Coordinates of C-alpha atoms in Angstrom, one line a residue:
Chain A
M1 CA 94.4 0.3 11.1
S2 CA 90.9 0.8 10.0
D3 CA 88.3 -1.9 10.1
Q4 CA 88.5 -2.6 6.4
E5 CA 92.1 -3.9 6.6
F6 CA 91.1 -6.7 8.9
M7 CA 89.3 -9.8 7.8
I8 CA 87.6 -10.2 11.1
T9 CA 87.1 -7.7 13.9
M10 CA 85.3 -8.3 17.2
K11 CA 84.7 -5.3 19.3
D12 CA 83.6 -5.6 22.9
V13 CA 81.5 -8.6 22.2
N14 CA 79.4 -9.7 25.2
K15 CA 77.2 -12.7 25.4
W16 CA 75.0 -14.2 28.1
Y17 CA 73.2 -17.5 28.4
G18 CA 70.4 -16.4 30.6
D19 CA 72.2 -14.8 33.5
F20 CA 75.5 -16.5 32.8
H21 CA 78.1 -14.2 31.2
V22 CA 79.9 -16.4 28.7
L23 CA 81.8 -13.8 26.7
K24 CA 83.2 -10.7 28.4
D25 CA 84.3 -7.8 26.2
V26 CA 86.0 -10.0 23.7
N27 CA 88.2 -8.0 21.2
L28 CA 89.9 -9.6 18.3
N29 CA 91.3 -8.3 15.1
I30 CA 92.5 -10.8 12.5
K31 CA 94.2 -9.9 9.3
K32 CA 93.6 -11.5 6.0
G33 CA 95.6 -14.7 5.7
E34 CA 96.4 -14.8 9.4
K35 CA 96.4 -18.1 11.3
V36 CA 95.1 -17.8 14.9
V37 CA 94.9 -20.6 17.4
I38 CA 92.6 -20.2 20.4
C39 CA 93.2 -22.3 23.4
G40 CA 92.0 -22.4 27.0
P41 CA 90.3 -24.6 29.5
S42 CA 86.9 -26.0 28.7
G43 CA 84.0 -23.6 29.3
S44 CA 86.3 -20.6 28.7
G45 CA 84.2 -19.4 25.7
K46 CA 86.6 -20.2 22.9
S47 CA 84.1 -22.3 20.9
T48 CA 81.4 -19.7 21.6
T49 CA 83.7 -17.0 20.3
I50 CA 84.2 -18.6 16.9
R51 CA 80.6 -19.8 16.7
C52 CA 79.6 -16.1 17.0
L53 CA 81.6 -15.4 13.8
N54 CA 79.2 -17.3 11.6
H55 CA 76.2 -16.6 13.7
L56 CA 75.6 -20.0 15.0
E57 CA 75.5 -18.2 18.3
K58 CA 74.0 -14.7 18.8
F59 CA 75.7 -12.1 20.9
Q60 CA 73.9 -9.4 22.8
Q61 CA 76.5 -6.6 22.8
G62 CA 79.4 -5.4 20.7
Q63 CA 80.2 -5.5 17.0
I64 CA 81.6 -8.1 14.6
H65 CA 82.8 -7.3 11.1
I66 CA 83.5 -10.1 8.7
N67 CA 85.4 -9.1 5.5
G68 CA 83.9 -5.6 5.7
T69 CA 80.3 -6.6 6.5
E70 CA 78.8 -6.0 9.9
L71 CA 77.3 -9.2 11.3
I72 CA 73.8 -8.4 12.3
D73 CA 70.8 -10.6 13.0
D74 CA 69.4 -10.4 9.5
V75 CA 68.7 -13.4 7.3
K76 CA 70.4 -11.9 4.2
I77 CA 73.5 -10.6 5.9
V78 CA 73.9 -13.9 7.8
R79 CA 73.7 -15.9 4.6
H80 CA 76.1 -13.6 2.9
I81 CA 78.6 -14.1 5.7
R82 CA 78.1 -17.8 5.9
A83 CA 78.8 -18.1 2.2
Q84 CA 82.4 -16.9 2.9
V85 CA 83.0 -18.7 6.1
G86 CA 83.6 -22.4 6.4
M87 CA 83.4 -24.3 9.6
V88 CA 84.8 -27.6 10.7
F89 CA 83.2 -29.2 13.7
Q90 CA 84.5 -31.4 16.5
H91 CA 82.0 -34.2 15.5
F92 CA 82.4 -33.7 11.7
N93 CA 78.6 -33.3 11.2
L94 CA 78.6 -34.8 7.8
F95 CA 75.2 -35.6 6.4
P96 CA 74.8 -39.4 6.9
H97 CA 72.1 -39.8 4.3
L98 CA 74.2 -38.4 1.5
S99 CA 77.3 -39.9 -0.1
V100 CA 80.6 -38.2 0.4
L101 CA 80.4 -36.5 -3.0
E102 CA 76.8 -35.4 -2.4
N103 CA 77.9 -33.9 1.0
L104 CA 80.3 -31.7 -1.0
L105 CA 77.8 -30.7 -3.6
I106 CA 75.0 -29.4 -1.3
A107 CA 76.4 -25.9 -0.6
P108 CA 77.9 -25.2 -4.1
T109 CA 74.8 -26.2 -5.9
W110 CA 72.1 -24.9 -3.6
V111 CA 73.8 -21.8 -2.0
H112 CA 76.2 -20.7 -4.6
K113 CA 74.0 -21.9 -7.5
K114 CA 76.9 -23.5 -9.4
P115 CA 76.1 -25.9 -12.2
R116 CA 76.2 -29.5 -11.0
K117 CA 79.0 -30.6 -13.4
E118 CA 81.3 -27.8 -12.3
A119 CA 80.5 -28.5 -8.7
I120 CA 81.4 -32.1 -9.1
E121 CA 84.8 -31.1 -10.7
T122 CA 85.5 -28.8 -7.7
A123 CA 84.4 -31.4 -5.2
M124 CA 86.6 -34.1 -6.8
Y125 CA 89.6 -31.7 -6.8
Y126 CA 89.3 -31.1 -3.1
L127 CA 88.7 -34.7 -2.3
E128 CA 91.9 -35.4 -4.1
R129 CA 93.6 -32.7 -2.0
V130 CA 92.5 -34.3 1.2
K131 CA 93.6 -37.7 -0.3
I132 CA 90.2 -39.4 -0.1
A133 CA 88.9 -39.2 -3.7
D134 CA 88.6 -43.0 -3.9
Q135 CA 85.9 -42.9 -1.2
A136 CA 83.7 -40.3 -3.0
H137 CA 80.7 -42.7 -3.4
K138 CA 80.8 -44.1 0.1
Y139 CA 78.5 -42.9 2.9
P140 CA 80.1 -41.0 5.8
N141 CA 79.4 -43.8 8.3
Q142 CA 81.5 -46.2 6.3
L143 CA 84.6 -44.0 6.8
S144 CA 86.9 -43.7 9.8
G145 CA 86.9 -40.6 12.0
G146 CA 90.0 -39.1 10.4
Q147 CA 88.6 -39.7 6.9
Q148 CA 85.3 -38.1 7.9
Q149 CA 87.0 -35.0 9.2
R150 CA 89.0 -34.7 6.0
V151 CA 85.7 -34.9 4.1
A152 CA 84.3 -32.2 6.3
I153 CA 87.3 -30.0 5.5
A154 CA 86.9 -30.6 1.8
R155 CA 83.2 -29.8 2.2
C156 CA 84.1 -26.3 3.5
L157 CA 86.7 -25.8 0.8
C158 CA 84.2 -26.4 -1.9
I159 CA 82.5 -23.1 -1.1
N160 CA 85.9 -21.4 -1.6
P161 CA 85.7 -19.6 1.7
E162 CA 87.7 -16.5 2.8
I163 CA 87.8 -17.8 6.4
M164 CA 88.0 -21.2 7.9
L165 CA 86.9 -21.9 11.4
F166 CA 88.0 -25.0 13.2
D167 CA 86.2 -26.0 16.3
E168 CA 88.4 -28.6 18.1
P169 CA 88.7 -30.6 14.8
T170 CA 90.8 -33.4 16.3
S171 CA 89.3 -33.8 19.8
A172 CA 86.9 -36.6 18.8
L173 CA 89.5 -38.6 16.8
D174 CA 91.4 -41.7 17.7
P175 CA 95.0 -40.8 18.5
E176 CA 96.2 -42.6 15.3
M177 CA 94.1 -40.3 13.1
V178 CA 94.9 -36.9 14.5
S179 CA 98.0 -36.5 12.4
E180 CA 96.3 -37.1 9.0
V181 CA 93.8 -34.3 9.8
L182 CA 96.5 -32.0 11.1
D183 CA 98.6 -32.6 8.0
V184 CA 95.7 -31.4 5.8
M185 CA 95.3 -28.3 8.0
V186 CA 99.0 -27.5 7.8
E187 CA 98.8 -27.6 4.0
L188 CA 95.8 -25.3 4.1
A189 CA 97.6 -22.9 6.3
D190 CA 100.4 -22.6 3.8
E191 CA 98.0 -21.4 1.2
G192 CA 97.1 -18.1 2.8
I193 CA 93.5 -18.7 3.8
T194 CA 92.5 -17.0 7.0
M195 CA 92.2 -19.6 9.7
I196 CA 90.9 -19.6 13.3
C197 CA 91.4 -22.8 15.1
V198 CA 90.2 -23.8 18.5
T199 CA 92.5 -26.7 19.5
H200 CA 94.6 -28.3 22.2
E201 CA 97.2 -29.4 19.7
M202 CA 100.1 -27.3 20.8
G203 CA 102.4 -28.8 18.2
F204 CA 100.1 -27.5 15.5
A205 CA 99.9 -24.1 17.2
K206 CA 103.7 -23.8 17.3
K207 CA 104.1 -24.9 13.7
V208 CA 101.5 -22.8 11.8
A209 CA 100.0 -20.1 14.1
D210 CA 100.9 -16.5 13.6
R211 CA 99.3 -15.8 17.0
V212 CA 98.0 -17.8 19.9
I213 CA 95.2 -16.6 22.1
F214 CA 94.5 -17.8 25.6
M215 CA 91.0 -17.5 26.9
D216 CA 89.6 -18.2 30.3
A217 CA 86.2 -17.5 31.9
G218 CA 84.9 -15.8 28.8
Q219 CA 87.7 -13.3 28.2
V220 CA 91.0 -13.1 26.4
I221 CA 93.7 -13.4 29.0
E222 CA 96.8 -13.3 26.8
E223 CA 97.8 -13.3 23.2
N224 CA 101.2 -13.5 21.7
E225 CA 103.2 -15.0 18.8
P226 CA 103.7 -18.7 19.4
H227 CA 107.3 -18.7 20.7
Q228 CA 106.7 -16.0 23.2
F229 CA 103.4 -17.6 24.1
F230 CA 104.8 -21.0 25.0
D231 CA 108.3 -20.0 26.2
N232 CA 107.5 -16.8 28.0
P233 CA 103.9 -16.8 29.3
Q234 CA 103.1 -13.6 31.2
S235 CA 99.9 -14.4 33.2
D236 CA 99.8 -16.9 36.1
R237 CA 96.7 -18.4 34.6
L238 CA 98.4 -19.2 31.3
K239 CA 101.5 -20.5 33.1
L240 CA 99.3 -22.9 35.1
F241 CA 97.4 -24.0 32.0
L242 CA 100.6 -24.7 30.0
D243 CA 102.1 -26.5 32.9
Q244 CA 99.1 -28.8 33.0
I245 CA 98.8 -29.6 29.3
L246 CA 102.5 -29.9 28.6
S247 CA 103.5 -31.8 31.8
H248 CA 102.8 -35.2 30.2
Chain B
M1 CA 109.3 -59.6 26.8
A2 CA 107.0 -61.6 24.6
T3 CA 105.9 -61.3 21.0
Y4 CA 103.0 -63.0 19.2
T5 CA 102.4 -64.0 15.6
M6 CA 99.1 -63.2 13.9
K7 CA 96.6 -66.0 13.9
E8 CA 94.6 -67.4 10.9
A9 CA 90.8 -67.4 11.0
K10 CA 89.4 -70.9 11.7
P11 CA 86.0 -72.4 10.6
A12 CA 83.4 -72.6 13.3
P13 CA 83.2 -76.0 15.1
S14 CA 80.9 -78.5 13.5
G15 CA 77.6 -79.3 15.3
S16 CA 76.8 -75.6 15.5
K17 CA 74.7 -75.7 12.3
G18 CA 71.8 -77.8 10.9
I19 CA 68.2 -78.6 11.8
I20 CA 68.9 -80.8 14.7
F21 CA 71.2 -78.2 16.2
W22 CA 68.6 -75.5 15.6
L23 CA 65.8 -77.5 17.3
K24 CA 68.0 -78.3 20.2
T25 CA 69.1 -74.7 20.9
N26 CA 65.8 -73.0 20.1
L27 CA 63.0 -75.4 21.1
F28 CA 64.4 -77.9 23.5
S29 CA 67.3 -76.3 25.2
D30 CA 66.0 -77.2 28.7
V31 CA 63.0 -78.7 30.5
R32 CA 61.0 -75.4 30.8
N33 CA 61.7 -74.5 27.1
S34 CA 60.7 -78.0 26.0
L35 CA 57.5 -77.9 27.9
L36 CA 56.6 -74.5 26.4
S37 CA 57.4 -75.8 22.9
L38 CA 55.1 -78.8 23.4
V39 CA 52.3 -76.6 24.7
G40 CA 52.8 -74.3 21.7
L41 CA 52.7 -77.1 19.2
Y42 CA 49.5 -78.5 20.8
L43 CA 47.9 -75.0 20.5
I44 CA 48.8 -74.9 16.8
Y45 CA 47.4 -78.4 16.4
L46 CA 44.1 -77.4 18.1
T47 CA 43.5 -74.3 16.0
I48 CA 45.1 -74.5 12.5
P49 CA 43.7 -77.8 11.1
P50 CA 40.0 -77.1 11.9
L51 CA 40.5 -73.6 10.5
L52 CA 42.0 -74.9 7.3
N53 CA 39.2 -77.5 7.1
W54 CA 36.5 -74.9 7.4
M55 CA 38.1 -72.4 5.1
I56 CA 39.4 -74.7 2.3
F57 CA 38.8 -78.4 2.5
D58 CA 35.2 -78.6 3.6
A59 CA 34.2 -75.3 1.9
T60 CA 31.7 -74.8 -0.8
W61 CA 33.0 -72.9 -3.8
S62 CA 30.3 -73.1 -6.4
G63 CA 26.6 -74.0 -6.9
T64 CA 23.5 -72.5 -5.4
Q65 CA 22.4 -72.2 -1.8
D66 CA 20.2 -75.3 -1.9
E67 CA 23.1 -77.5 -3.1
V68 CA 25.3 -76.8 -0.1
V69 CA 26.2 -80.1 1.6
N70 CA 29.6 -79.5 3.2
S71 CA 30.0 -78.3 6.7
G72 CA 32.7 -75.7 5.9
A73 CA 32.5 -72.1 4.7
R74 CA 30.0 -71.3 2.0
W75 CA 32.0 -69.0 -0.2
I76 CA 29.2 -68.9 -2.8
F77 CA 27.9 -65.9 -0.8
I78 CA 31.1 -64.0 -1.3
I79 CA 31.2 -64.9 -5.0
E80 CA 27.6 -63.8 -5.4
K81 CA 28.1 -60.5 -3.6
F82 CA 31.8 -59.9 -4.7
D83 CA 31.0 -56.9 -6.9
Q84 CA 29.1 -55.2 -4.2
F85 CA 32.0 -55.7 -1.7
I86 CA 34.5 -54.2 -4.1
Y87 CA 32.6 -51.5 -5.8
G88 CA 29.6 -50.7 -3.5
F89 CA 26.8 -49.2 -5.6
Y90 CA 29.1 -48.1 -8.4
P91 CA 27.2 -48.8 -11.7
E92 CA 28.1 -52.2 -13.0
H93 CA 28.8 -51.2 -16.6
L94 CA 31.3 -48.7 -15.3
H95 CA 33.4 -51.1 -13.2
W96 CA 36.2 -51.0 -15.7
R97 CA 37.0 -47.5 -14.5
P98 CA 38.0 -48.4 -10.9
N99 CA 39.7 -51.5 -12.4
L100 CA 41.7 -49.2 -14.6
V101 CA 42.6 -47.0 -11.7
A102 CA 43.8 -50.1 -9.8
M103 CA 46.0 -51.1 -12.7
L104 CA 47.3 -47.5 -13.1
C105 CA 48.3 -47.6 -9.4
V106 CA 50.5 -50.6 -10.0
A107 CA 52.0 -49.0 -13.1
F108 CA 52.5 -45.8 -11.1
L109 CA 54.5 -47.6 -8.4
I110 CA 56.6 -49.4 -11.0
A111 CA 57.2 -46.1 -12.8
L112 CA 58.4 -44.5 -9.6
K113 CA 60.9 -47.3 -9.2
V114 CA 62.1 -47.3 -12.8
L115 CA 62.2 -43.5 -13.4
K116 CA 65.5 -41.9 -12.5
N117 CA 64.7 -38.3 -13.3
N118 CA 63.3 -36.5 -10.2
K119 CA 61.4 -33.9 -12.2
S120 CA 59.4 -36.5 -14.1
K121 CA 58.7 -38.3 -10.9
I122 CA 57.3 -35.1 -9.3
V123 CA 55.2 -34.4 -12.4
L124 CA 53.8 -37.9 -12.3
M125 CA 53.1 -37.7 -8.6
L126 CA 51.1 -34.4 -9.0
L127 CA 49.3 -35.6 -12.1
F128 CA 48.3 -39.1 -10.9
P129 CA 45.7 -38.2 -8.3
F130 CA 43.8 -36.1 -10.8
V131 CA 43.8 -38.8 -13.4
C132 CA 42.4 -41.2 -10.8
F133 CA 39.8 -38.8 -9.6
I134 CA 38.6 -38.0 -13.1
L135 CA 38.4 -41.7 -14.0
I136 CA 36.4 -42.6 -10.9
S137 CA 34.0 -39.6 -10.7
G138 CA 33.7 -39.0 -14.4
G139 CA 32.1 -35.8 -15.8
W140 CA 35.1 -35.0 -18.0
F141 CA 36.2 -36.2 -21.4
G142 CA 32.7 -37.7 -22.0
L143 CA 32.9 -40.0 -19.0
E144 CA 29.6 -40.6 -17.4
T145 CA 29.4 -38.9 -14.0
V146 CA 29.0 -41.2 -10.9
E147 CA 27.8 -39.4 -7.8
T148 CA 29.9 -40.0 -4.6
E149 CA 26.8 -41.6 -2.9
K150 CA 27.3 -44.6 -5.2
W151 CA 30.9 -45.1 -4.4
G152 CA 31.4 -47.9 -1.9
G153 CA 33.0 -51.1 -0.9
L154 CA 36.7 -51.8 -0.9
M155 CA 37.1 -49.0 -3.6
L156 CA 35.8 -46.5 -1.1
T157 CA 37.9 -47.9 1.8
I158 CA 41.1 -47.6 -0.3
L159 CA 40.1 -44.2 -1.7
V160 CA 39.5 -42.7 1.8
A161 CA 42.7 -44.2 3.2
A162 CA 44.8 -43.1 0.2
V163 CA 43.5 -39.5 0.3
G164 CA 43.8 -39.5 4.0
I165 CA 47.4 -40.7 3.9
I166 CA 48.6 -38.6 0.9
A167 CA 46.9 -35.3 1.9
S168 CA 47.8 -35.6 5.6
F169 CA 51.4 -36.2 5.0
P170 CA 52.5 -32.7 3.9
I171 CA 50.1 -31.1 6.4
G172 CA 51.6 -33.2 9.2
I173 CA 55.1 -32.3 8.3
V174 CA 54.3 -28.6 8.2
L175 CA 52.5 -28.9 11.6
A176 CA 55.6 -30.7 13.1
L177 CA 57.9 -28.0 11.8
G178 CA 55.5 -25.3 13.1
R179 CA 55.5 -26.9 16.5
Q180 CA 59.3 -26.6 16.6
S181 CA 59.3 -23.0 15.2
D182 CA 60.8 -20.0 17.0
M183 CA 57.6 -18.0 16.2
P184 CA 55.4 -18.1 19.3
I185 CA 52.1 -17.5 17.6
L186 CA 52.7 -20.1 14.9
R187 CA 53.9 -22.6 17.4
T188 CA 50.9 -22.0 19.7
L189 CA 48.5 -22.5 16.7
C190 CA 50.2 -25.8 15.7
I191 CA 50.3 -27.1 19.3
G192 CA 46.7 -26.1 19.8
F193 CA 45.5 -27.8 16.6
I194 CA 47.5 -31.0 17.3
E195 CA 46.5 -31.4 20.9
F196 CA 42.8 -30.6 20.1
V197 CA 42.6 -33.1 17.3
R198 CA 44.5 -35.8 19.2
G199 CA 42.2 -35.3 22.2
V200 CA 39.0 -36.1 20.2
P201 CA 37.9 -39.4 18.8
L202 CA 37.7 -39.7 15.0
I203 CA 34.0 -40.4 15.2
T204 CA 33.5 -37.0 16.7
I205 CA 35.5 -35.3 14.0
L206 CA 33.5 -37.2 11.3
F207 CA 30.2 -36.1 13.0
M208 CA 31.5 -32.5 13.1
A209 CA 32.6 -32.6 9.5
S210 CA 29.2 -34.1 8.5
V211 CA 26.8 -32.1 10.7
V212 CA 28.6 -29.0 12.0
L213 CA 30.6 -28.0 9.0
P214 CA 27.6 -27.3 6.7
L215 CA 26.3 -24.8 9.3
F216 CA 29.2 -22.5 8.4
F217 CA 28.2 -22.4 4.8
H218 CA 25.4 -20.3 3.3
D219 CA 22.2 -22.1 2.2
G220 CA 22.3 -23.7 -1.1
I221 CA 25.9 -24.6 -1.1
E222 CA 25.8 -28.4 -1.2
F223 CA 29.0 -29.7 0.2
D224 CA 29.7 -33.3 -0.8
K225 CA 29.4 -35.8 2.1
L226 CA 32.4 -37.8 1.0
L227 CA 34.5 -34.6 0.6
R228 CA 33.5 -33.6 4.2
A229 CA 34.5 -37.0 5.5
L230 CA 37.8 -36.8 3.6
I231 CA 38.6 -33.3 5.1
G232 CA 37.8 -34.6 8.6
I233 CA 40.0 -37.7 8.2
T234 CA 42.9 -35.7 6.6
L235 CA 42.9 -33.2 9.5
F236 CA 42.7 -36.0 12.0
Q237 CA 45.5 -37.9 10.5
A238 CA 47.7 -34.8 10.0
A239 CA 47.8 -34.3 13.8
Y240 CA 49.1 -37.8 14.3
I241 CA 51.6 -37.5 11.5
A242 CA 52.8 -34.3 13.0
E243 CA 53.6 -36.0 16.3
V244 CA 55.4 -38.9 14.6
V245 CA 57.5 -36.5 12.5
R246 CA 58.3 -34.4 15.5
G247 CA 59.7 -37.5 17.2
G248 CA 61.9 -38.0 14.1
L249 CA 63.0 -34.3 14.1
Q250 CA 64.0 -34.5 17.7
A251 CA 66.2 -37.5 17.1
I252 CA 68.3 -35.6 14.6
P253 CA 71.6 -34.4 16.3
K254 CA 71.9 -30.6 16.7
G255 CA 75.1 -30.8 14.7
Q256 CA 73.1 -31.5 11.6
Y257 CA 71.2 -28.3 11.9
E258 CA 74.4 -26.4 12.7
A259 CA 76.3 -27.9 9.7
S260 CA 73.5 -27.0 7.3
E261 CA 73.3 -23.5 8.7
A262 CA 77.1 -23.1 8.6
L263 CA 77.1 -24.0 4.9
G264 CA 74.7 -21.2 4.3
L265 CA 71.6 -23.2 3.5
S266 CA 68.3 -21.4 4.2
Y267 CA 65.8 -22.8 6.7
W268 CA 63.7 -24.5 4.0
Q269 CA 66.8 -25.8 2.1
G270 CA 68.2 -27.2 5.3
M271 CA 64.9 -28.8 6.2
I272 CA 64.2 -30.3 2.8
L273 CA 67.7 -31.4 1.9
I274 CA 69.2 -32.3 5.2
I275 CA 66.9 -32.6 8.2
L276 CA 63.6 -34.1 6.8
P277 CA 65.1 -36.9 4.8
Q278 CA 66.8 -38.1 8.0
A279 CA 63.9 -37.5 10.3
L280 CA 61.4 -39.2 8.0
K281 CA 63.7 -42.2 7.6
I282 CA 63.8 -42.7 11.3
S283 CA 60.0 -42.2 11.4
I284 CA 59.1 -44.8 8.7
P285 CA 58.0 -47.6 11.1
N286 CA 55.8 -45.2 13.2
L287 CA 54.5 -43.5 10.1
V288 CA 53.4 -46.8 8.5
G289 CA 51.9 -47.8 11.9
S290 CA 49.9 -44.7 11.8
F291 CA 48.9 -45.2 8.2
I292 CA 47.8 -48.8 9.0
S293 CA 45.6 -47.7 11.9
L294 CA 44.1 -45.0 9.6
F295 CA 43.3 -47.6 7.0
K296 CA 41.4 -49.5 9.6
D297 CA 39.8 -46.4 11.0
T298 CA 38.3 -45.5 7.6
T299 CA 35.6 -48.0 8.4
L300 CA 34.1 -45.3 10.8
V301 CA 32.8 -43.5 7.7
L302 CA 29.8 -45.8 7.9
I303 CA 28.7 -43.6 10.8
I304 CA 27.9 -40.8 8.5
G305 CA 26.2 -43.0 5.9
L306 CA 29.1 -44.0 3.6
F307 CA 29.3 -47.7 2.7
D308 CA 32.9 -48.9 2.9
I309 CA 33.6 -52.6 2.6
L310 CA 32.6 -53.5 6.1
A311 CA 29.4 -51.6 5.8
M312 CA 28.7 -53.4 2.6
V313 CA 29.1 -56.8 4.3
T314 CA 26.7 -55.7 7.0
L315 CA 24.3 -54.5 4.4
T316 CA 24.3 -57.6 2.2
N317 CA 23.8 -59.7 5.3
S318 CA 20.3 -58.2 5.7
D319 CA 19.5 -59.4 2.2
T320 CA 16.5 -61.7 2.9
N321 CA 17.7 -64.2 0.2
W322 CA 21.0 -64.5 1.9
L323 CA 20.4 -64.6 5.6
G324 CA 22.9 -66.3 7.9
Y325 CA 26.1 -65.7 6.0
E326 CA 27.6 -63.3 8.5
V327 CA 30.6 -65.5 9.3
E328 CA 31.7 -65.9 5.7
G329 CA 31.3 -62.2 5.1
Y330 CA 33.3 -61.1 8.1
V331 CA 36.0 -63.6 7.6
F332 CA 36.4 -62.3 4.0
V333 CA 36.6 -58.7 5.2
T334 CA 39.1 -59.7 7.8
L335 CA 41.3 -61.3 5.1
I336 CA 41.1 -58.2 2.9
Y337 CA 42.0 -55.9 5.8
W338 CA 44.9 -58.2 6.8
V339 CA 46.3 -58.4 3.2
C340 CA 46.2 -54.6 2.8
C341 CA 47.8 -53.9 6.2
F342 CA 50.4 -56.6 5.8
T343 CA 51.3 -55.3 2.4
M344 CA 51.8 -51.8 3.8
S345 CA 54.0 -53.1 6.5
Q346 CA 56.2 -55.1 4.1
Y347 CA 56.4 -52.2 1.8
S348 CA 57.6 -50.0 4.6
K349 CA 60.3 -52.6 5.5
S350 CA 61.6 -52.5 1.9
I351 CA 61.7 -48.7 2.0
E352 CA 63.6 -48.8 5.2
R353 CA 66.2 -51.2 3.7
K354 CA 66.5 -49.0 0.6
F355 CA 67.3 -45.9 2.7
N356 CA 69.8 -47.7 5.0
T357 CA 73.2 -46.0 4.6
E358 CA 74.9 -47.6 7.6
H359 CA 76.7 -50.3 5.7

């Protein structure tokens, strides 16, 4: 397949923090509408990988193409790519000085230059979708963690992204609230948006992923479709990892 | 196995409210606390009544110098010299102009609260300083020109402080952002400026603005003395504001920068919409502290021959008809300074409450 048929391609991406080699020849091709879950031990480079995709992290070697555009260190290109890539963070990163609704209006009105009225309609539509429309005029700190993360997801959807990146979206949540966020993500997955999700929620991976990728020490160790990945792991490192996270 | 039913909320036990309870817990909870309370009350008794007697009950409020019989403060001096304290040497028949500006300031603050439209607010903010300047200095629209040498008193104090605060604020923010920039040359320039200015007393900067600055200009270009002082004070204050704002910027979690970048906001959009509103909110107490100390520092302009309110008091004390009234003069100035500074600190508290989005 040529590069154009993939939504995301990463080719031999290498990254160093000083002398520390965090990403080692990472190769990744993701088709439009594909759902990919990345897992691995902490420090394995999985967050760094997806943060490279919207240029929150720079990489020193290799090539990344997003929706046909090569990602290079250029303000215009980076903005063009960020306008089509939404990112959900572990710690939500809502803007605490703005109401929930204003949080959702920032990008559509300032980046995509939509009229405010239209932006409000879109925002309310997505707040409805994540079942939180009644909180639109509250401030983020008045909401629970699960509600905040759903607002964060709605904030990304407002820019109508081609790709959604999830960076451990449920790791900072109380156990009771994990499912309400995962439910929203499952719904999204059914709609055909391209999704890359760094998570330890293996149930979610089994349910929605087209492919699961295991990373360790800055490289991709194994990738497979979910059933094979969990039931028939090939590498010893993945067997050990699965043993540890599934044993209790 | 055991199960429990939910419990109702009960009222707090009686005896945990009321004046007696408050006195008991706060002033006389144990022997040491009681002793401290008594000593404190005694100190209040020693200082406050005599002060009130001197300032109010035994004070002389009217009449001439010869008629003074009371032992308290002779406020007739203040009443006699009041106009000079407030306006300096500003021509008497034009006092209505600073008065009008003062009233416009109040109207301006009210308008900022009432107006909902941000655009009209910005227009108002940009227009207002020019209106004030034209009213005070004159020379336009048939208004008589008043040279800056004649400006003085409280009017000058407030003017210098206001210009210093308003002009230094944006410069300070830009310096703070520059200090955090990725561009090495810009960063070095900002750090150099901030550290140089912060390492030098304000008096030195005022002397430099007054004596050294004219050396850089060709002969014949007369550069207004007040303007030079204002530039010096603004640059001085900007360095301090920069450090206060930098403190605020550093308190903003990295995730806020990342979220605004990830949404596609440009550097300036992210700064203006996301980062600065939060950073400035945290910095309000320190910013106002810095503004208050600037307000008091403005009195140093007397060094270069400008007569602010304190200098006017000193000057009127040397009036041979009114010798020996220093105490009244300085107490009056103290009160004025205190009222201004206290108002600023209360205003800052109300702004803090307004921007609080925690609850």
